[in-house]
Tab-separated table of C-alpha atoms and ligand atoms in Angstrom:
chain	number	residue	atom	x	y	z
A	1	MET	CA	-5.657	-5.956	-57.648
A	2	VAL	CA	-6.661	-8.409	-55.164
A	3	ASP	CA	-3.792	-7.629	-52.758
A	4	SER	CA	-4.877	-3.791	-53.282
A	5	LEU	CA	-8.425	-4.718	-51.864
A	6	LYS	CA	-7.073	-6.904	-48.850
A	7	LYS	CA	-4.513	-3.722	-47.881
A	8	PRO	CA	-6.204	-0.841	-46.618
A	9	ALA	CA	-5.048	2.220	-47.844
A	10	PHE	CA	-3.112	4.967	-45.108
A	11	GLU	CA	-2.698	8.661	-45.563
A	12	GLU	CA	0.710	8.907	-46.002
A	13	ILE	CA	3.153	12.681	-45.520
A	14	ARG	CA	5.900	11.133	-47.154
A	15	PRO	CA	6.117	7.154	-49.164
A	16	GLY	CA	6.026	4.836	-45.550
A	17	VAL	CA	5.605	7.564	-43.441
A	18	LYS	CA	2.422	7.510	-41.769
A	19	LYS	CA	0.048	10.512	-41.420
A	20	PRO	CA	-1.084	11.023	-37.942
A	21	SER	CA	-4.393	10.340	-36.969
A	22	GLU	CA	-6.444	13.220	-36.629
A	23	ASP	CA	-6.855	14.797	-32.679
A	24	THR	CA	-9.710	14.418	-30.810
A	25	ILE	CA	-10.434	14.378	-27.443
A	26	LEU	CA	-10.207	10.715	-27.091
A	27	THR	CA	-6.683	10.662	-29.153
A	28	PRO	CA	-3.642	10.188	-27.290
A	29	ARG	CA	-2.367	13.092	-26.019
A	30	PHE	CA	1.369	14.963	-25.485
A	31	TYR	CA	1.450	17.196	-22.514
A	32	THR	CA	3.536	19.795	-20.210
A	33	THR	CA	3.115	21.400	-17.187
A	34	ASP	CA	4.691	23.908	-14.785
A	35	PHE	CA	8.287	23.219	-14.280
A	36	GLU	CA	9.159	25.388	-11.388
A	37	GLU	CA	6.368	24.260	-9.659
A	38	MET	CA	7.682	20.606	-10.098
A	39	ALA	CA	11.082	21.936	-9.431
A	40	GLN	CA	10.350	23.031	-6.306
A	41	MET	CA	8.550	20.034	-4.920
A	42	ASP	CA	10.013	18.720	-1.269
A	43	LEU	CA	10.075	14.954	-2.088
A	44	SER	CA	12.072	14.623	1.824
A	45	VAL	CA	9.153	12.133	3.325
A	46	ASN	CA	9.559	9.391	0.963
A	47	GLU	CA	12.656	10.030	-0.035
A	48	GLU	CA	14.258	6.534	1.285
A	49	GLU	CA	11.136	4.875	-1.326
A	50	LEU	CA	11.633	7.139	-3.863
A	51	LYS	CA	15.292	6.867	-4.004
A	52	ALA	CA	14.945	2.673	-3.610
A	53	LEU	CA	12.475	3.065	-6.935
A	54	ILE	CA	15.289	4.250	-8.867
A	55	GLU	CA	17.503	1.858	-8.030
A	56	GLU	CA	14.867	-0.817	-9.326
A	57	PHE	CA	15.462	1.628	-12.609
A	58	ARG	CA	19.007	1.517	-12.686
A	59	VAL	CA	19.197	-1.958	-12.487
A	60	ASP	CA	17.590	-2.313	-16.036
A	61	TYR	CA	15.843	-4.865	-16.081
A	62	ASN	CA	14.876	-4.765	-19.651
A	63	ARG	CA	17.738	-3.876	-20.991
A	64	HIS	CA	18.356	-6.573	-23.762
A	65	HIS	CA	14.386	-7.278	-23.980
A	66	PHE	CA	13.402	-4.969	-26.960
A	67	VAL	CA	15.492	-7.747	-29.222
A	68	ARG	CA	12.790	-7.789	-33.125
A	69	ASP	CA	14.009	-11.316	-33.018
A	70	GLU	CA	13.257	-14.483	-35.710
A	71	GLN	CA	9.455	-14.284	-34.433
A	72	PHE	CA	9.349	-10.966	-36.500
A	73	LYS	CA	11.255	-12.828	-40.128
A	74	GLN	CA	7.969	-13.326	-41.984
A	75	SER	CA	5.359	-11.829	-43.953
A	76	PHE	CA	2.457	-10.109	-42.007
A	77	ASP	CA	0.341	-9.885	-45.003
A	78	HIS	CA	-2.090	-12.500	-43.537
A	79	ILE	CA	-3.176	-9.419	-41.306
A	80	ASP	CA	-5.675	-8.442	-43.931
A	81	GLY	CA	-8.290	-6.609	-44.706
A	82	GLU	CA	-10.232	-4.180	-41.319
A	83	LYS	CA	-7.868	-6.256	-39.139
A	84	ARG	CA	-4.804	-4.830	-41.093
A	85	ARG	CA	-6.441	-1.153	-40.252
A	86	LEU	CA	-6.831	-2.360	-36.525
A	87	PHE	CA	-3.857	-3.577	-36.063
A	88	VAL	CA	-2.114	-0.747	-37.750
A	89	GLU	CA	-4.513	1.674	-35.939
A	90	PHE	CA	-3.642	-0.098	-32.547
A	91	LEU	CA	0.222	0.100	-33.461
A	92	GLU	CA	-0.004	4.112	-34.122
A	93	ARG	CA	-2.195	4.829	-31.317
A	94	SER	CA	0.218	2.947	-28.836
A	95	CYS	CA	3.039	4.261	-30.133
A	96	THR	CA	2.263	7.683	-29.941
A	97	ALA	CA	0.902	7.268	-26.271
A	98	GLU	CA	4.486	5.874	-25.056
A	99	PHE	CA	6.021	8.610	-27.196
A	100	SER	CA	4.006	11.352	-24.858
A	101	GLY	CA	5.993	9.567	-21.613
A	102	PHE	CA	9.190	9.818	-23.111
A	103	LEU	CA	8.597	13.588	-24.429
A	104	LEU	CA	7.305	14.631	-21.072
A	105	TYR	CA	9.201	12.342	-18.766
A	106	LYS	CA	12.678	13.277	-20.495
A	107	GLU	CA	11.740	17.166	-20.639
A	108	LEU	CA	10.437	17.187	-16.696
A	109	SER	CA	13.996	15.371	-16.594
A	110	ARG	CA	16.515	17.932	-18.431
A	111	LYS	CA	14.466	21.322	-16.614
A	112	LEU	CA	15.037	19.574	-12.978
A	113	LYS	CA	18.385	18.305	-13.204
A	114	ASN	CA	19.916	20.729	-11.667
A	115	ARG	CA	16.576	21.943	-9.710
A	116	ASN	CA	15.201	18.777	-8.013
A	117	PRO	CA	18.254	15.997	-9.023
A	118	LEU	CA	16.040	12.807	-7.281
A	119	LEU	CA	12.929	13.488	-9.454
A	120	ALA	CA	15.206	14.451	-12.328
A	121	GLU	CA	16.541	10.964	-12.519
A	122	GLY	CA	13.415	9.523	-11.938
A	123	PHE	CA	11.991	11.030	-14.803
A	124	LEU	CA	15.143	10.302	-16.911
A	125	LEU	CA	14.987	6.607	-16.628
A	126	MET	CA	11.954	6.255	-17.308
A	127	SER	CA	12.237	8.316	-19.970
A	128	ARG	CA	14.960	5.904	-21.304
A	129	ASP	CA	12.171	2.869	-20.926
A	130	GLU	CA	9.287	4.892	-22.926
A	131	ALA	CA	11.646	5.565	-25.628
A	132	ARG	CA	12.127	1.909	-25.902
A	133	HIS	CA	8.479	1.220	-25.643
A	134	ALA	CA	7.672	3.573	-28.530
A	135	GLY	CA	10.684	2.221	-30.655
A	136	PHE	CA	9.726	-0.651	-30.299
A	137	LEU	CA	5.936	-0.119	-31.434
A	138	ASN	CA	7.269	2.227	-34.327
A	139	LYS	CA	9.458	-0.824	-35.745
A	140	SER	CA	6.380	-2.920	-35.573
A	141	LEU	CA	4.146	-0.330	-38.034
A	142	SER	CA	7.388	-1.798	-40.694
A	143	ASP	CA	6.210	-4.765	-40.594
A	144	PHE	CA	3.358	-3.634	-41.709
A	145	ASN	CA	5.145	-1.190	-44.046
A	146	LEU	CA	4.245	2.254	-42.221
A	147	SER	CA	5.750	4.029	-39.589
A	148	LEU	CA	5.550	7.556	-37.705
A	149	ASP	CA	7.776	10.437	-38.158
A	150	LEU	CA	7.757	10.755	-34.725
A	151	GLY	CA	10.410	14.029	-34.702
A	152	PHE	CA	7.088	15.576	-37.191
A	153	LEU	CA	4.831	14.486	-34.535
A	154	THR	CA	6.910	16.287	-31.662
A	155	SER	CA	7.160	19.508	-33.081
A	156	SER	CA	3.179	19.040	-35.077
A	157	LYS	CA	1.447	17.920	-32.401
A	158	LYS	CA	-0.515	20.071	-30.064
A	159	TYR	CA	0.792	20.129	-25.964
A	160	THR	CA	-2.139	20.120	-23.268
A	161	TYR	CA	-1.178	21.765	-20.468
A	162	PHE	CA	-1.762	19.838	-16.577
A	163	LYS	CA	-0.806	21.572	-12.766
A	164	PRO	CA	1.853	19.293	-11.579
A	165	LYS	CA	-0.815	17.679	-9.344
A	166	PHE	CA	-2.872	16.674	-12.321
A	167	ILE	CA	0.382	15.340	-14.388
A	168	LEU	CA	0.938	13.637	-11.353
A	169	TYR	CA	-2.915	11.637	-10.706
A	170	ALA	CA	-3.030	11.511	-14.852
A	171	THR	CA	0.253	9.856	-15.508
A	172	TYR	CA	0.108	7.311	-12.173
A	173	LEU	CA	-2.824	6.382	-13.369
A	174	SER	CA	-2.411	5.657	-17.245
A	175	GLU	CA	1.049	3.886	-16.343
A	176	LYS	CA	-1.315	1.826	-14.250
A	177	ILE	CA	-4.362	1.191	-16.589
A	178	GLY	CA	-1.168	0.530	-19.359
A	179	TYR	CA	0.287	-2.311	-17.021
A	180	TRP	CA	-3.397	-4.198	-16.412
A	181	ARG	CA	-3.536	-3.861	-20.477
A	182	TYR	CA	-0.747	-5.261	-21.357
A	183	ILE	CA	-0.943	-8.388	-19.011
A	184	THR	CA	-4.409	-8.673	-19.237
A	185	ILE	CA	-3.485	-9.343	-23.098
A	186	PHE	CA	-0.362	-11.462	-22.022
A	187	ARG	CA	-1.947	-13.918	-19.319
A	188	HIS	CA	-5.249	-14.328	-22.035
A	189	LEU	CA	-3.044	-15.008	-24.921
A	190	GLU	CA	-0.841	-17.277	-22.730
A	191	LYS	CA	-4.273	-19.497	-22.520
A	192	ASN	CA	-5.348	-19.710	-26.160
A	193	PRO	CA	-2.027	-19.298	-28.229
A	194	GLN	CA	-3.993	-19.589	-31.330
A	195	GLU	CA	-4.921	-16.419	-30.957
A	196	ASP	CA	-1.481	-15.246	-30.709
A	197	ILE	CA	-0.851	-13.881	-34.554
A	198	TYR	CA	0.958	-10.813	-33.986
A	199	PRO	CA	4.540	-11.218	-32.059
A	200	ILE	CA	4.628	-7.602	-30.277
A	201	PHE	CA	2.271	-9.651	-27.885
A	202	ASN	CA	4.504	-11.783	-26.431
A	203	PHE	CA	6.720	-9.050	-25.291
A	204	PHE	CA	3.602	-7.618	-23.059
A	205	GLU	CA	4.723	-9.322	-19.622
A	206	ASN	CA	8.450	-8.032	-19.193
A	207	TRP	CA	7.137	-4.918	-20.725
A	208	CYS	CA	4.395	-4.149	-18.460
A	209	GLN	CA	6.815	-4.964	-15.536
A	210	ASP	CA	7.997	-1.236	-16.489
A	211	GLU	CA	5.128	0.125	-16.603
A	212	ASN	CA	4.234	-1.273	-13.173
A	213	ARG	CA	7.392	0.141	-11.977
A	214	HIS	CA	6.927	3.838	-13.352
A	215	GLY	CA	2.969	4.115	-12.017
A	216	ASP	CA	4.641	2.777	-8.156
A	217	PHE	CA	7.051	5.993	-9.252
A	218	PHE	CA	4.513	8.535	-9.253
A	219	ASP	CA	2.900	6.352	-6.510
A	220	ALA	CA	5.640	7.546	-4.212
A	221	VAL	CA	5.637	11.396	-5.065
A	222	MET	CA	2.696	11.494	-4.460
A	223	ARG	CA	2.459	9.878	-0.788
A	224	ALA	CA	5.905	12.679	-1.003
A	225	GLN	CA	3.208	15.285	-1.560
A	226	PRO	CA	0.300	14.265	0.566
A	227	TYR	CA	-2.049	17.383	-0.731
A	228	THR	CA	-2.521	15.115	-3.611
A	229	LEU	CA	-4.711	12.571	-1.527
A	230	THR	CA	-5.728	14.218	1.597
A	231	GLY	CA	-8.298	16.410	1.927
A	232	LEU	CA	-11.884	17.246	-0.475
A	233	LYS	CA	-11.037	18.602	-3.533
A	234	ALA	CA	-7.623	15.488	-3.405
A	235	ARG	CA	-10.974	13.535	-3.136
A	236	LEU	CA	-13.195	14.938	-5.592
A	237	TRP	CA	-9.693	15.043	-8.050
A	238	CYS	CA	-9.160	11.263	-7.664
A	239	ARG	CA	-12.693	10.292	-8.959
A	240	PHE	CA	-12.656	13.093	-11.806
A	241	PHE	CA	-10.206	11.114	-13.125
A	242	LEU	CA	-10.076	7.656	-12.314
A	243	LEU	CA	-13.790	8.340	-14.434
A	244	SER	CA	-11.828	10.428	-17.196
A	245	VAL	CA	-9.527	7.452	-17.496
A	246	PHE	CA	-11.602	4.767	-17.375
A	247	GLY	CA	-13.901	6.725	-19.203
A	248	THR	CA	-11.708	7.056	-22.278
A	249	MET	CA	-10.608	3.893	-22.300
A	250	TYR	CA	-13.602	2.567	-22.707
A	251	LEU	CA	-15.291	4.573	-25.903
A	252	ASN	CA	-11.666	4.082	-27.237
A	253	ASP	CA	-11.709	0.487	-27.299
A	254	ILE	CA	-15.425	-0.386	-27.680
A	255	GLN	CA	-14.747	1.872	-31.179
A	256	ARG	CA	-12.444	-0.936	-31.823
A	257	THR	CA	-13.582	-3.912	-30.796
A	258	GLY	CA	-12.694	-5.914	-33.580
A	259	PHE	CA	-9.032	-5.446	-32.747
A	260	TYR	CA	-9.592	-6.794	-29.329
A	261	GLU	CA	-12.571	-9.841	-31.281
A	262	SER	CA	-9.266	-10.362	-33.332
A	263	LEU	CA	-7.258	-11.597	-30.433
A	264	GLY	CA	-9.800	-13.132	-29.254
A	265	LEU	CA	-10.691	-11.049	-26.538
A	266	VAL	CA	-14.663	-10.082	-25.595
A	267	THR	CA	-13.952	-6.308	-25.598
A	268	ARG	CA	-16.286	-5.649	-22.842
A	269	ASP	CA	-14.753	-8.120	-20.574
A	270	PHE	CA	-11.350	-7.300	-21.355
A	271	GLU	CA	-12.687	-3.429	-20.087
A	272	ARG	CA	-14.224	-4.573	-16.759
A	273	GLU	CA	-11.460	-6.544	-16.019
A	274	VAL	CA	-8.632	-3.745	-16.570
A	275	ILE	CA	-11.233	-1.324	-15.344
A	276	ASN	CA	-11.846	-3.212	-12.148
A	277	LYS	CA	-7.851	-4.237	-11.832
A	278	THR	CA	-6.740	-0.294	-12.114
A	279	ASN	CA	-9.989	0.324	-9.328
A	280	ARG	CA	-8.341	-1.678	-7.017
A	281	SER	CA	-4.583	-0.723	-7.480
A	282	ALA	CA	-5.523	2.593	-7.467
A	283	GLY	CA	-7.158	2.343	-3.893
A	284	LYS	CA	-3.371	1.682	-2.631
A	285	VAL	CA	-2.960	5.140	-2.977
A	286	PHE	CA	-5.720	7.378	-3.652
A	287	PRO	CA	-7.950	8.105	-0.913
A	288	ILE	CA	-11.269	6.929	-2.931
A	289	ILE	CA	-12.081	4.553	-5.707
A	290	LEU	CA	-15.146	4.289	-8.142
A	291	ASP	CA	-18.072	1.980	-6.973
A	292	VAL	CA	-17.684	0.716	-11.152
A	293	GLU	CA	-20.402	-2.509	-10.078
A	294	HIS	CA	-23.196	0.239	-9.653
A	295	PRO	CA	-26.058	-0.438	-11.914
A	296	ASP	CA	-25.369	2.906	-13.663
A	297	PHE	CA	-21.670	2.798	-14.509
A	298	TYR	CA	-21.684	0.377	-17.316
A	299	LYS	CA	-25.510	1.713	-18.408
A	300	ARG	CA	-24.256	5.074	-18.861
A	301	LEU	CA	-20.703	4.784	-20.706
A	302	GLU	CA	-22.765	2.839	-23.312
A	303	LYS	CA	-25.358	5.513	-23.853
A	304	CYS	CA	-22.258	7.663	-24.804
A	305	ILE	CA	-21.246	4.965	-27.269
A	306	GLY	CA	-24.914	5.398	-28.739
A	307	THR	CA	-23.701	9.255	-28.880
A	308	ASN	CA	-20.578	8.650	-29.937
A	309	GLU	CA	-21.818	7.427	-33.065
A	310	LYS	CA	-24.476	9.902	-34.003
A	311	LEU	CA	-22.127	11.713	-33.636
A	312	ALA	CA	-19.732	10.331	-36.128
A	313	ALA	CA	-22.688	9.637	-38.433
A	314	ILE	CA	-23.222	13.738	-38.278
A	315	GLY	CA	-19.064	14.141	-38.694
A	316	LYS	CA	-19.581	12.123	-42.288
A	317	SER	CA	-22.441	13.425	-43.680
A	318	ASN	CA	-22.864	16.418	-47.034
A	319	SER	CA	-24.400	18.912	-43.954
A	320	PRO	CA	-23.116	22.331	-44.267
A	321	LYS	CA	-20.265	22.998	-40.622
A	322	ALA	CA	-22.418	24.796	-39.167
A	323	ILE	CA	-25.759	22.832	-39.541
A	324	LYS	CA	-23.256	19.914	-38.392
A	325	LEU	CA	-22.297	21.933	-35.165
A	326	LEU	CA	-26.271	22.383	-34.549
A	327	LYS	CA	-27.072	18.885	-34.301
A	328	LYS	CA	-24.267	17.930	-32.597
A	329	LEU	CA	-24.992	20.137	-29.573
A	330	PRO	CA	-27.785	18.139	-28.366
A	331	LEU	CA	-25.152	15.178	-28.501
A	332	TYR	CA	-21.883	17.022	-27.017
A	333	ALA	CA	-24.852	17.770	-23.393
A	334	SER	CA	-26.100	14.248	-23.655
A	335	ASN	CA	-22.485	12.619	-23.345
A	336	GLY	CA	-22.084	15.707	-20.588
A	337	TRP	CA	-24.849	15.323	-18.535
A	338	GLN	CA	-23.837	11.176	-18.803
A	339	PHE	CA	-20.222	12.054	-17.403
A	340	LEU	CA	-21.285	14.268	-14.307
A	341	MET	CA	-24.230	11.983	-13.004
A	342	LEU	CA	-21.077	9.213	-13.519
A	343	TYR	CA	-19.131	11.944	-11.938
A	344	LEU	CA	-21.965	12.570	-8.544
A	345	VAL	CA	-22.147	8.503	-8.162
A	346	LYS	CA	-21.148	7.958	-4.171
A	347	PRO	CA	-17.533	6.520	-4.528
A	348	ILE	CA	-16.252	3.565	-2.472
A	349	ASP	CA	-14.016	5.463	0.538
A	350	VAL	CA	-10.152	2.944	0.741
A	351	GLN	CA	-8.487	5.223	3.134
A	352	PRO	CA	-9.154	3.410	5.894
A	353	ILE	CA	-8.526	0.404	4.405
A	354	HIS	CA	-4.491	1.408	3.053
A	355	GLY	CA	-2.164	-0.376	3.535
A	356	GLU	CA	-4.336	-3.710	3.066
A	357	VAL	CA	-3.901	-5.687	0.078
A	358	LEU	CA	-6.839	-5.297	-2.189
B	1	LIG	FE1	5.809	2.475	-21.690
B	2	LIG	FE1	5.701	4.139	-18.589
């Protein structure tokens, strides 16, 4: 009895197989793109750098890294109650995000194989890494007596279509932000070993280097397609993707503050650190970065958090659907307004200082 109280119940599609979380605007997505346009990408202006990066992928530094060693041979029942729910949620979201990368890169490598072999090989090697990451996270769910049916997820989840240039911005940023998230957690736990309550975090140091290399690959592809990085349109889209990626992470993570606190992190400090670092990394390739020190930046994001709490409360209420929608509309408009205002904050021009160490 006491045991069942300490372990939160998860909805299952089969015994031990967790029902995937409902899709919302903030959940990890699966992507598809225009494979024909991607196949026609001419990479010749940056071919040497791409070949060098692919050579590094082939070395496969993490070939023997993802092994569930004796650290995992223990019970994790002491991670219980709300903390357990947050851990499972973290593992599920991370697994879904890594698996999303795998599916997209694998499909790209398959479709481009005979049309654009250089790009195809890069995608194939990155899909190898993402499969390992997703698999390792899924196995970690078994420490909590759960797993995700990735085949079911592949066929049941909606796919979002992005034009190739948007895929480049989005994947570049998600790889770099993934790198900074993993390394920031790792460094924190290295300094505070008493907070290291689950072994997966000990794998983040080498793991994040995969993400960093993936980000560098997209950096090199964008440089081979200068229209993605120069001109007014490129500046506006870079701004849009930076804001979307930072905003989504912030809203997601603040909702789950308990998870970061359970590792001894101060969630808002963690977010600022990851956003600052990713923004600076992006400045090595994007023509602009966001002014994240602007006094409105976090103020407006915090307003959205307040609004999201109200939206969640309406969602949980017993009102009829139409009434719920009526109540929600002004709140959606408020979030839209905050993001529009954030988008209009003057960005920082970094083109003149490209090539310098930021
Ligand atoms: Fe990954
Ligand atoms: Fe990656």
